[in-house]
XYZ file of C-alpha atoms in Angstrom:
597
model
C 28.288 52.846 -34.719
C 30.680 54.587 -32.365
C 31.510 54.175 -28.681
C 30.781 50.464 -28.605
C 32.536 48.429 -25.920
C 35.395 46.135 -27.008
C 33.595 42.811 -26.513
C 33.056 41.215 -29.877
C 30.902 38.143 -29.228
C 27.799 37.510 -27.170
C 25.623 34.431 -26.651
C 21.978 34.561 -25.559
C 19.543 31.661 -25.718
C 20.314 29.828 -28.983
C 21.785 32.943 -30.660
C 25.342 34.210 -31.041
C 25.994 37.849 -31.944
C 29.430 38.433 -33.495
C 29.997 42.190 -33.500
C 33.382 42.045 -35.212
C 31.996 39.919 -38.038
C 28.702 41.873 -37.990
C 26.753 38.621 -37.916
C 23.889 37.033 -36.001
C 23.731 33.245 -35.895
C 21.282 30.752 -34.478
C 22.789 27.348 -33.715
C 25.578 28.109 -36.160
C 23.271 29.239 -38.991
C 23.267 32.837 -40.235
C 20.194 34.954 -39.468
C 19.564 37.715 -42.004
C 19.273 41.196 -40.485
C 19.582 44.481 -42.327
C 22.100 47.116 -41.242
C 20.027 49.382 -38.986
C 18.295 46.454 -37.274
C 21.713 44.857 -36.685
C 23.082 48.130 -35.252
C 20.072 48.345 -32.979
C 20.519 44.781 -31.748
C 24.206 45.433 -31.007
C 23.283 48.569 -29.063
C 20.594 46.794 -27.021
C 22.845 43.837 -26.205
C 25.678 46.123 -25.088
C 23.232 48.041 -22.885
C 21.480 44.865 -21.679
C 19.263 45.161 -18.606
C 19.293 48.965 -18.995
C 16.719 51.238 -20.587
C 17.708 52.503 -24.030
C 15.600 55.532 -24.939
C 14.197 56.149 -28.390
C 16.203 59.355 -28.563
C 19.430 57.450 -27.940
C 18.482 54.906 -30.598
C 17.914 57.673 -33.149
C 21.201 59.379 -32.228
C 23.156 56.120 -32.533
C 21.546 54.769 -35.693
C 20.836 57.914 -37.687
C 23.017 60.586 -36.043
C 22.284 63.529 -33.749
C 20.072 66.249 -35.121
C 18.542 64.005 -37.768
C 14.733 63.937 -37.846
C 13.398 60.390 -37.908
C 9.741 59.398 -37.889
C 9.375 57.039 -34.920
C 6.814 54.791 -36.618
C 8.792 54.204 -39.791
C 12.194 54.387 -38.132
C 12.700 53.076 -34.605
C 9.537 50.933 -34.484
C 10.399 49.292 -37.792
C 13.931 48.503 -36.626
C 12.602 47.057 -33.348
C 10.069 44.969 -35.234
C 12.780 43.522 -37.488
C 14.965 42.673 -34.479
C 12.037 40.861 -32.861
C 11.276 38.994 -36.069
C 14.887 37.798 -36.291
C 14.779 36.602 -32.675
C 11.201 35.199 -32.940
C 10.343 37.382 -29.949
C 6.743 37.978 -28.907
C 6.224 41.683 -28.008
C 3.370 40.729 -25.647
C 5.497 38.222 -23.724
C 9.085 39.161 -24.612
C 12.037 36.911 -23.910
C 14.569 39.310 -25.466
C 13.379 42.905 -26.122
C 11.077 44.520 -23.579
C 9.127 47.692 -24.391
C 9.097 50.354 -21.698
C 5.972 52.366 -22.637
C 6.682 55.955 -23.731
C 10.348 55.505 -22.795
C 12.225 53.029 -24.936
C 13.426 49.431 -24.866
C 15.442 47.050 -22.701
C 17.262 43.820 -23.684
C 16.249 41.378 -20.918
C 17.684 37.988 -21.961
C 20.627 36.476 -20.116
C 23.793 37.321 -22.079
C 27.137 35.524 -21.985
C 30.096 37.659 -23.057
C 32.502 35.634 -25.170
C 34.935 38.424 -26.063
C 37.774 37.517 -28.401
C 38.454 34.185 -26.734
C 37.974 31.138 -28.926
C 34.660 29.388 -28.366
C 33.721 25.797 -29.113
C 32.799 25.399 -32.749
C 29.123 25.098 -33.452
C 27.905 22.161 -35.516
C 28.444 22.978 -39.167
C 25.128 21.500 -40.267
C 21.757 21.657 -38.542
C 18.807 19.488 -39.457
C 15.252 18.922 -38.282
C 12.996 15.932 -38.856
C 9.449 17.199 -39.263
C 6.659 15.031 -37.829
C 5.919 12.172 -40.202
C 2.384 12.387 -41.548
C 0.028 9.515 -40.894
C -1.777 9.132 -44.208
C -5.033 7.243 -44.007
C -8.151 7.143 -41.914
C -6.790 4.982 -39.085
C -5.952 7.232 -36.087
C -4.602 4.181 -34.269
C -1.529 4.431 -36.492
C -0.682 7.907 -35.181
C 1.679 6.463 -32.587
C 3.632 4.816 -35.404
C 4.217 8.116 -37.203
C 5.230 9.801 -33.929
C 7.533 6.932 -33.005
C 9.200 6.876 -36.380
C 9.786 10.632 -36.186
C 11.439 10.302 -32.773
C 13.575 7.320 -33.697
C 14.700 8.987 -36.925
C 15.841 12.001 -34.896
C 17.886 9.744 -32.614
C 19.330 7.756 -35.497
C 20.426 10.835 -37.427
C 21.864 12.379 -34.269
C 24.197 9.387 -33.982
C 25.675 9.817 -37.467
C 28.217 12.546 -36.680
C 27.441 14.494 -33.486
C 30.441 16.805 -33.897
C 29.276 18.132 -37.267
C 25.546 17.425 -37.451
C 23.110 18.922 -34.927
C 19.629 17.392 -35.054
C 16.849 19.408 -33.410
C 15.016 17.582 -30.612
C 11.616 15.927 -30.900
C 9.576 18.414 -28.903
C 10.647 21.432 -30.938
C 9.459 19.841 -34.181
C 6.215 18.454 -32.740
C 4.586 21.890 -32.916
C 4.815 21.700 -36.718
C 2.512 18.709 -36.884
C -0.212 19.515 -39.452
C 1.172 23.049 -39.776
C 0.303 25.339 -42.651
C 3.661 27.108 -42.443
C 6.024 26.917 -45.386
C 9.288 24.989 -45.234
C 11.136 28.313 -45.436
C 9.274 29.646 -42.385
C 9.872 26.453 -40.405
C 13.560 26.359 -41.313
C 13.974 29.975 -40.260
C 12.208 29.495 -36.935
C 14.264 26.411 -36.101
C 17.504 27.849 -37.481
C 18.309 24.757 -39.554
C 19.940 24.212 -42.933
C 18.000 21.055 -43.851
C 14.558 19.629 -43.236
C 13.285 16.083 -43.587
C 9.602 15.553 -44.187
C 7.916 12.231 -44.664
C 4.799 10.162 -44.356
C 3.628 6.697 -43.353
C 0.716 4.993 -45.084
C -0.664 1.735 -43.698
C -2.284 -0.739 -46.059
C -3.281 -3.754 -44.018
C -0.118 -5.128 -42.428
C 2.155 -3.391 -44.934
C 3.585 0.094 -44.528
C 4.697 2.539 -47.173
C 7.183 5.156 -45.943
C 8.277 8.140 -48.007
C 10.751 10.839 -47.026
C 12.656 13.659 -48.650
C 15.534 15.932 -47.683
C 15.003 19.647 -48.364
C 17.631 22.385 -48.332
C 16.007 25.319 -46.522
C 17.959 28.048 -48.300
C 16.253 27.445 -51.665
C 13.683 24.703 -50.834
C 15.386 22.368 -53.297
C 14.757 18.669 -52.794
C 18.173 17.052 -52.792
C 17.150 13.517 -51.907
C 14.003 11.406 -51.651
C 13.200 7.816 -50.791
C 10.260 5.446 -50.751
C 10.168 2.205 -48.795
C 7.534 -0.492 -48.517
C 7.618 -3.479 -46.205
C 6.312 -5.130 -43.064
C 6.444 -3.169 -39.734
C 9.372 -5.253 -38.481
C 11.597 -3.787 -41.198
C 11.284 -0.180 -40.023
C 14.539 -0.344 -38.113
C 16.470 -1.304 -41.225
C 14.899 1.643 -43.031
C 16.062 4.054 -40.308
C 19.636 2.822 -40.758
C 19.415 3.249 -44.527
C 17.896 6.713 -44.052
C 20.804 7.810 -41.829
C 23.386 6.602 -44.336
C 21.660 8.262 -47.299
C 21.321 11.644 -45.599
C 24.887 11.557 -44.305
C 26.124 10.971 -47.827
C 23.991 13.790 -49.217
C 25.319 16.376 -46.799
C 28.828 14.860 -46.945
C 29.359 13.997 -43.322
C 31.666 11.403 -41.871
C 29.875 8.118 -41.236
C 30.976 6.099 -38.224
C 30.555 2.308 -38.504
C 30.711 2.052 -34.713
C 27.764 4.409 -34.310
C 25.769 2.581 -36.965
C 26.406 -0.686 -35.157
C 25.111 0.924 -31.987
C 21.975 1.976 -33.849
C 21.438 -1.638 -34.887
C 21.579 -2.645 -31.211
C 19.087 0.021 -30.064
C 16.020 -2.017 -30.866
C 14.577 -5.459 -30.567
C 14.202 -7.848 -33.481
C 10.698 -8.606 -32.229
C 8.354 -6.449 -34.324
C 5.488 -6.757 -31.820
C 7.707 -5.601 -28.947
C 8.863 -2.663 -31.082
C 5.219 -1.761 -31.737
C 4.434 -1.763 -28.006
C 7.522 0.358 -27.347
C 6.372 2.983 -29.880
C 2.916 3.007 -28.279
C 4.550 3.504 -24.875
C 6.667 6.424 -26.064
C 3.603 8.025 -27.666
C 1.754 7.887 -24.339
C 4.756 8.855 -22.218
C 5.434 12.023 -24.218
C 2.065 13.430 -23.125
C 3.304 13.623 -19.486
C -0.018 13.237 -17.662
C -0.755 10.687 -14.914
C -3.322 8.749 -17.045
C -1.071 8.587 -20.116
C 1.894 7.636 -17.941
C -0.070 4.656 -16.627
C -0.879 3.620 -20.197
C 2.784 4.037 -21.164
C 3.831 1.739 -18.303
C 1.444 -0.939 -19.574
C 2.855 -0.782 -23.095
C 6.495 -0.818 -21.902
C 5.743 -3.814 -19.708
C 4.264 -5.697 -22.665
C 7.338 -4.859 -24.751
C 9.751 -6.160 -22.098
C 7.627 -9.283 -21.616
C 8.069 -10.086 -25.310
C 11.789 -9.246 -25.262
C 13.379 -9.253 -21.764
C 16.587 -7.756 -23.203
C 14.922 -4.734 -24.847
C 16.952 -1.934 -23.251
C 14.959 0.991 -24.683
C 11.675 -0.427 -23.371
C 13.217 -0.920 -19.909
C 14.526 2.660 -20.105
C 11.081 4.005 -20.944
C 9.579 2.019 -18.083
C 12.187 3.349 -15.636
C 11.606 6.976 -16.712
C 7.848 6.621 -16.307
C 8.260 5.273 -12.767
C 11.008 7.714 -11.710
C 9.209 10.883 -12.754
C 5.711 9.959 -11.565
C 6.269 11.214 -7.976
C 7.332 14.622 -9.363
C 4.698 14.995 -12.080
C 1.805 13.168 -10.444
C 2.463 12.869 -6.670
C 2.887 9.076 -6.857
C 4.167 7.520 -3.573
C 7.911 6.958 -3.856
C 8.017 3.781 -1.801
C 5.670 2.178 -4.306
C 7.558 3.110 -7.483
C 11.195 3.256 -6.341
C 11.806 -0.537 -6.385
C 10.128 -0.771 -9.794
C 12.193 2.102 -11.207
C 15.403 0.620 -9.809
C 14.750 -2.795 -11.367
C 13.766 -1.275 -14.726
C 16.810 1.034 -14.905
C 19.177 -1.791 -13.907
C 17.652 -3.998 -16.607
C 18.150 -1.214 -19.166
C 21.828 -0.723 -18.301
C 22.415 -4.469 -18.049
C 20.896 -5.102 -21.480
C 22.769 -2.286 -23.258
C 25.293 -0.322 -21.154
C 26.376 1.733 -24.188
C 22.891 3.170 -24.720
C 22.546 6.818 -23.697
C 18.870 6.420 -22.751
C 19.686 3.523 -20.413
C 22.406 5.467 -18.599
C 20.180 8.519 -18.328
C 17.352 6.415 -16.848
C 19.764 5.045 -14.252
C 20.763 8.605 -13.390
C 17.165 9.790 -13.181
C 16.301 6.991 -10.749
C 19.324 7.748 -8.558
C 18.620 11.479 -8.543
C 14.933 11.526 -7.634
C 14.403 8.204 -5.835
C 17.700 6.586 -4.878
C 19.194 9.835 -3.532
C 22.648 8.857 -4.743
C 23.658 12.055 -6.517
C 27.281 11.093 -7.284
C 26.008 7.958 -9.058
C 23.436 10.070 -10.917
C 26.123 12.496 -12.090
C 28.280 9.629 -13.364
C 25.326 8.179 -15.292
C 24.295 11.512 -16.863
C 27.859 12.239 -17.972
C 28.148 8.725 -19.407
C 24.908 9.276 -21.353
C 26.244 12.526 -22.809
C 29.494 10.872 -23.850
C 27.493 8.160 -25.648
C 25.111 10.583 -27.356
C 26.079 14.285 -27.159
C 22.811 15.168 -28.864
C 20.532 13.658 -26.198
C 18.778 16.716 -24.653
C 17.386 14.923 -21.571
C 20.866 13.983 -20.337
C 22.109 17.582 -20.605
C 18.973 18.892 -18.910
C 19.116 16.452 -16.007
C 22.827 16.996 -15.459
C 22.184 20.731 -15.249
C 19.356 20.260 -12.752
C 21.425 17.838 -10.660
C 24.443 20.159 -10.543
C 22.175 23.021 -9.456
C 20.813 20.875 -6.592
C 24.410 20.110 -5.624
C 25.186 23.839 -5.455
C 27.520 23.746 -8.479
C 25.830 26.609 -10.290
C 28.621 27.660 -12.698
C 28.685 24.082 -14.020
C 24.900 23.743 -14.167
C 24.182 26.685 -16.480
C 26.096 25.457 -19.577
C 24.422 22.042 -19.264
C 20.891 23.393 -19.214
C 21.784 25.849 -21.975
C 22.926 22.963 -24.178
C 19.568 21.257 -23.624
C 17.834 24.429 -24.839
C 20.068 24.545 -27.900
C 19.305 20.942 -28.815
C 15.538 21.281 -28.329
C 14.854 25.044 -28.357
C 11.058 24.888 -28.527
C 10.581 22.486 -25.620
C 8.908 24.368 -22.770
C 10.334 21.983 -20.145
C 13.900 23.038 -20.970
C 13.055 26.698 -20.393
C 11.049 25.915 -17.253
C 13.891 23.895 -15.725
C 16.336 26.613 -16.783
C 14.219 28.788 -14.488
C 14.631 26.169 -11.743
C 18.410 26.125 -12.227
C 18.545 29.935 -12.031
C 16.253 29.862 -8.978
C 18.567 27.385 -7.253
C 21.450 29.780 -7.931
C 19.436 32.666 -6.384
C 19.342 34.501 -9.730
C 15.647 35.328 -9.546
C 15.521 37.803 -12.440
C 16.925 35.099 -14.741
C 14.431 32.609 -13.295
C 11.582 34.982 -14.210
C 12.926 35.387 -17.761
C 13.259 31.651 -18.350
C 9.818 30.955 -16.888
C 8.307 33.544 -19.218
C 10.102 31.914 -22.157
C 8.584 28.558 -21.189
C 5.125 30.125 -21.158
C 5.703 31.751 -24.559
C 6.662 28.353 -25.986
C 3.666 26.627 -24.382
C 1.059 28.794 -22.592
C -0.650 25.616 -21.295
C 2.463 24.224 -19.586
C 1.764 24.356 -15.860
C 5.380 23.963 -14.755
C 6.276 27.204 -16.549
C 3.597 29.080 -14.580
C 4.699 27.394 -11.350
C 8.320 28.425 -11.920
C 7.201 31.982 -12.636
C 5.200 32.021 -9.400
C 8.042 30.886 -7.154
C 10.497 33.316 -8.785
C 8.052 36.238 -8.472
C 7.526 35.362 -4.797
C 11.228 35.870 -4.188
C 11.318 39.189 -6.077
C 8.324 40.567 -4.183
C 5.967 40.497 -7.187
C 3.204 38.892 -5.172
C 0.280 39.734 -7.451
C 2.082 38.204 -10.424
C 2.922 35.167 -8.303
C -0.756 34.599 -7.488
C -1.747 35.105 -11.146
C 0.774 32.471 -12.190
C -0.412 30.104 -9.446
C -4.019 30.469 -10.627
C -2.987 29.310 -14.101
C -0.706 26.581 -12.764
C -3.518 25.252 -10.574
C -5.970 25.133 -13.474
C -3.484 23.353 -15.753
C -1.690 20.976 -13.363
C -4.517 18.582 -12.564
C -4.216 19.171 -8.821
C -0.463 18.834 -8.277
C 0.351 19.415 -4.606
C 3.247 21.779 -5.361
C 0.900 24.467 -6.652
C -1.463 24.385 -3.685
C 1.314 24.274 -1.084
C 3.151 27.226 -2.656
C -0.090 29.218 -2.536
C -0.502 28.393 1.157
C 3.118 29.315 1.872
C 2.800 32.644 0.071
C -0.463 33.540 1.842
C 1.128 32.758 5.201
C 4.234 34.839 4.462
C 1.986 37.781 3.555
C 0.264 37.515 6.932
C -2.967 36.014 5.579
C -2.946 33.249 8.156
C -6.669 32.417 7.935
C -6.466 31.813 4.189
C -3.255 29.801 4.646
C -5.019 27.717 7.300
C -7.794 26.983 4.798
C -5.172 25.743 2.327
C -3.765 23.561 5.111
C -7.207 22.081 5.757
C -7.656 21.398 2.038
C -4.320 19.586 1.867
C -5.159 17.486 4.915
C -8.519 16.561 3.370
C -6.762 15.513 0.164
C -4.359 13.371 2.187
C -7.364 11.435 3.542
C -8.441 10.556 -0.013
C -5.132 9.844 -1.754
C -1.397 9.991 -1.206
C -0.223 13.525 -0.549
C 3.514 14.279 -0.223
C 4.075 15.425 3.403
C 6.434 18.073 2.000
C 3.343 20.059 0.919
C 2.078 20.285 4.517
C 5.573 21.077 5.773
C 5.939 24.032 3.398
C 2.682 25.683 4.471
C 3.589 25.110 8.131
C 6.966 26.750 7.564
C 5.279 29.750 5.946
C 3.007 30.104 8.983
C 6.033 30.087 11.286
C 5.066 26.767 12.859
C 8.583 25.339 12.917
C 7.792 22.300 15.052
C 4.966 21.198 12.745
C 7.124 21.832 9.686
C 9.932 19.660 11.061
C 7.471 16.890 11.990
C 6.039 16.853 8.463
C 9.554 16.833 6.991
C 10.473 13.877 9.191
C 7.407 12.036 7.928
C 8.428 12.978 4.386
C 11.835 11.435 5.060
C 10.283 8.184 6.263
C 8.315 8.033 2.987
C 11.294 9.225 0.882
C 9.203 12.120 -0.415
C 10.873 13.147 -3.688
C 10.354 16.832 -2.894
C 12.985 16.666 -0.148
C 15.531 16.916 -2.974
C 14.712 20.653 -3.049
C 15.704 21.229 0.595
C 19.421 21.948 -0.030
C 18.801 24.818 -2.453
C 15.286 26.236 -1.995
C 15.394 29.678 -0.301
C 11.966 29.091 1.242
C 13.705 26.859 3.784
C 16.361 29.411 4.775
C 14.382 30.249 7.908
C 15.013 26.739 9.245
C 18.653 26.302 8.267
C 19.799 27.306 11.736
C 17.632 24.636 13.350
C 19.668 21.552 14.329
C 16.689 19.310 13.589
C 16.598 20.579 10.007
C 20.357 20.119 9.602
C 20.123 16.583 10.983
C 17.292 15.736 8.606
C 19.309 16.989 5.629
C 22.219 14.834 6.719
C 19.949 11.797 6.958
C 18.732 12.367 3.397
C 22.384 11.644 2.510
C 22.094 12.863 -1.088
C 25.883 12.847 -1.474
C 26.262 9.402 0.140
C 28.658 10.606 2.825
C 27.024 9.281 6.011
C 29.408 6.337 6.264
C 32.413 8.680 6.342
C 34.162 9.744 9.540
C 33.425 13.411 8.862
C 29.701 12.740 8.571
C 29.624 10.592 11.684
C 31.141 13.529 13.542
C 28.435 15.812 12.078
C 25.716 13.446 13.290
C 27.259 13.312 16.766
C 27.260 17.113 17.026
C 23.642 17.340 15.887
C 22.310 14.937 18.522
């Protein structure tokens, strides 16, 4: 190909395109792409965000004046590019079709040029969901828990050279009919672990095998039979065996840390696994069940840091996911997170839980940042810590720092819809609305039933003037969210901004009726009032939200929907009183408060 710009490396999503080496990689692993499809991808990436006509594609790939049948030529090359990127033509995250015109590369692209970039992990591995063999569905939590803990254990072996794909990305392959080759290609990994758990009375039989994706050769297998309390020892042995097979450095310090992750009380461990199984479903009813199981685990072992961490996460996120009243859960989350850190300060999950509590409930963002960074230093492969650090930095207005953090979360768990949805939130906070739309669409492609993806798409489309698409997304978000106040209040705000005051007033009445039946975050009422131009009412609702420590106030510093009130001294004073950066005690902040009186 001629006339290509001098940049030689590009990164988009979990892919890296090396033009000089004529190679496409996903998480460090080569992706096979024939010559014309590779030339087409290079052309589209260089012309990203611009329409590339079919005529131009033919001229570049085949030469001017050459007759090429569109169906067997350009369409075939496009199809192969999409297959390599696992891109859905009906909901594209990378290559968009412009009907009767051509194509446009729409993903966010980072130009790396010739500068050296951090080395990717040399080996990538995924632990497929362990199969629960037998007729007892009650044992399903055990298979899920063992899958998750095996992922964590293997991720601790050698984080610099072994990248282990996150739990959520592999969960979709539970009971799949896809071949190991297909799964390995979609995840971009070199090795797969598959295994099973069979319960026979109180005894468990665990089998696992390590498969090389390239040729589907089994290079290691193991079978283990013992009582449930011995599972933790098996995970340690599994990590050592796999590390030896793929010739990675084994750190005794990290293995010692793995030994300290769990309790020696087998019953407490069982309750912890049940809690994680419930918590991962992220609904208000399952969160309540998870809290019960975590509480029973900590009652049996008061020093069980992971169980305290799970309990803290369930409390801290419930006001965001389920509109739980903050004043009721904040003290519980604080105690649980402090117990977790006190029991095992070198545990990444414990530090991350402490950060999560300080971000959403404690409103101490410097302390949250310290905790998230500590968690990453303890376990660089822990996706939640990277994701939350990215979200926190975006709320603090540090957008150039936020993007690499959220991108790393996507790399570690590429098929987790939440990572793409919160990438949309990070882009939205940085006022990059086109990127927010792209990430929200990616979240929906990964999980069409994930309401947060539709919500993020709605708020981004509202800012870009795509009002019909915003309402379509809100309809889906409302159906899937179980009545979350954020969806209804955004609808009321959007109706008001479009001049449909009567319909917005009906939304306001609905919200007020809900508030008479259960706790409703005052932020929801404030947002609709702001959309209707009722500044006094909006400020009053925000002040009530402050008195209740409404978690949604954390969006005030960065959400453009509040720009209309940023010149109001009452709004500025309220933001200062939120004191997210813990600066009120300083002389500078006292002077700010004096001026705002």
